[in-house]
Amino acid sequence: MLITINNVLSKDEVRQFRSYLDRAEWIDGASTAGTLARKAKHNTQIDDKAEVAVSLGNHILRSLGEHPLFISAALPRKIYPPKFNRYAIGENYGTHVDSAVIHIPGTGQSLRSDLSATLFLTEPEEYDGGELEIESEFGVQTVKLGAGDMVLYPSSSLHRVTPVTQGARVASFFWIESLVGDDAERSLLFDLDQAIQKLTPGLGADEHNLIRLSGIYHNLLRRWAIT
Ligand code: NI
């Protein structure tokens, strides 16, 4: 399942982010890739330990914590501290799959990557190329979102970033371990939850059946969640 979550950051917040990121020190992105991915990865990143990465990353985590659509879609158990990357002209990331188990720096803990997230920090008009292409069962999905918007996609999928041919593409990216690791189960829960949310406002007399549906949601989550 591929889900777009709009307005994780407002345009004002994106402007603030960009003013910090434009002054930050960018290092070779290949230094943090696995052996196979390293050959495919041509971009720059901010060091995870840099103060700017930590503070902007925490800002993103706070925004996500208050975003009902994100919670409903991801059912997050652990979120990797958000990282930042930049693709200048000629840079790209060839087809790869993200590592399944990722060490969380400074914690001694690891995370199973169920979902990968890209939060766009440049507007589509600011660069050419730089599309995120995700191979799904329905073919290749091409993603290029407005600044402040985010895509969530299964970490199990093959994906790539096409070469930037004009301008630069700046984004935050990170991984999520979900309470529900199975993508199909999580998708069913998301659909059910969204349908319940849509039914809720105009309900009135049929409240009892809505409570039953809500009970089914929670009882499925109880079956499938690993906490
Ligand atoms: Ni990736």
mmCIF file of N, CA, C and O and ligand atoms in Angstrom, residues 93 96-98 116 132 153 159-160 173 175, ligand 1:
data_model
loop_
_atom_site.group_PDB
_atom_site.id
_atom_site.type_symbol
_atom_site.label_atom_id
_atom_site.label_comp_id
_atom_site.label_asym_id
_atom_site.label_seq_id
_atom_site.Cartn_x
_atom_site.Cartn_y
_atom_site.Cartn_z
ATOM 1 N N TYR A 93 19.512 7.710 -7.125
ATOM 2 C CA TYR A 93 19.683 6.494 -6.308
ATOM 3 C C TYR A 93 19.044 5.373 -7.119
ATOM 4 O O TYR A 93 17.823 5.347 -7.286
ATOM 5 N N HIS A 96 16.912 -0.246 -5.567
ATOM 6 C CA HIS A 96 17.426 -0.964 -4.382
ATOM 7 C C HIS A 96 16.258 -1.326 -3.473
ATOM 8 O O HIS A 96 15.122 -0.895 -3.687
ATOM 9 N N VAL A 97 16.583 -2.134 -2.475
ATOM 10 C CA VAL A 97 15.594 -2.416 -1.430
ATOM 11 C C VAL A 97 16.229 -1.981 -0.114
ATOM 12 O O VAL A 97 17.442 -2.128 0.088
ATOM 13 N N ASP A 98 15.435 -1.383 0.780
ATOM 14 C CA ASP A 98 15.980 -0.901 2.048
ATOM 15 C C ASP A 98 16.296 -2.088 2.963
ATOM 16 O O ASP A 98 15.629 -3.131 2.901
ATOM 17 N N SER A 116 8.672 2.652 4.580
ATOM 18 C CA SER A 116 9.649 3.690 4.289
ATOM 19 C C SER A 116 8.872 4.984 4.048
ATOM 20 O O SER A 116 7.789 4.958 3.467
ATOM 21 N N LEU A 132 10.582 9.746 -7.166
ATOM 22 C CA LEU A 132 10.668 8.479 -6.435
ATOM 23 C C LEU A 132 9.814 7.476 -7.206
ATOM 24 O O LEU A 132 8.617 7.706 -7.404
ATOM 25 N N TYR A 153 5.450 3.942 1.952
ATOM 26 C CA TYR A 153 5.368 2.786 1.058
ATOM 27 C C TYR A 153 6.058 1.596 1.721
ATOM 28 O O TYR A 153 6.887 1.772 2.626
ATOM 29 N N HIS A 159 12.729 0.245 -5.127
ATOM 30 C CA HIS A 159 12.447 1.646 -5.442
ATOM 31 C C HIS A 159 13.733 2.360 -5.846
ATOM 32 O O HIS A 159 14.833 1.831 -5.661
ATOM 33 N N ARG A 160 13.593 3.545 -6.399
ATOM 34 C CA ARG A 160 14.753 4.317 -6.876
ATOM 35 C C ARG A 160 14.378 5.792 -6.929
ATOM 36 O O ARG A 160 13.186 6.135 -6.888
ATOM 37 N N PHE A 173 13.902 11.440 5.059
ATOM 38 C CA PHE A 173 13.474 10.052 4.847
ATOM 39 C C PHE A 173 13.759 9.258 6.116
ATOM 40 O O PHE A 173 14.667 9.583 6.889
ATOM 41 N N TRP A 175 12.347 5.328 8.436
ATOM 42 C CA TRP A 175 11.654 4.041 8.397
ATOM 43 C C TRP A 175 10.768 3.883 9.633
ATOM 44 O O TRP A 175 11.043 4.465 10.688
HETATM 45 NI NI NI B 1 15.550 3.332 -0.210
#
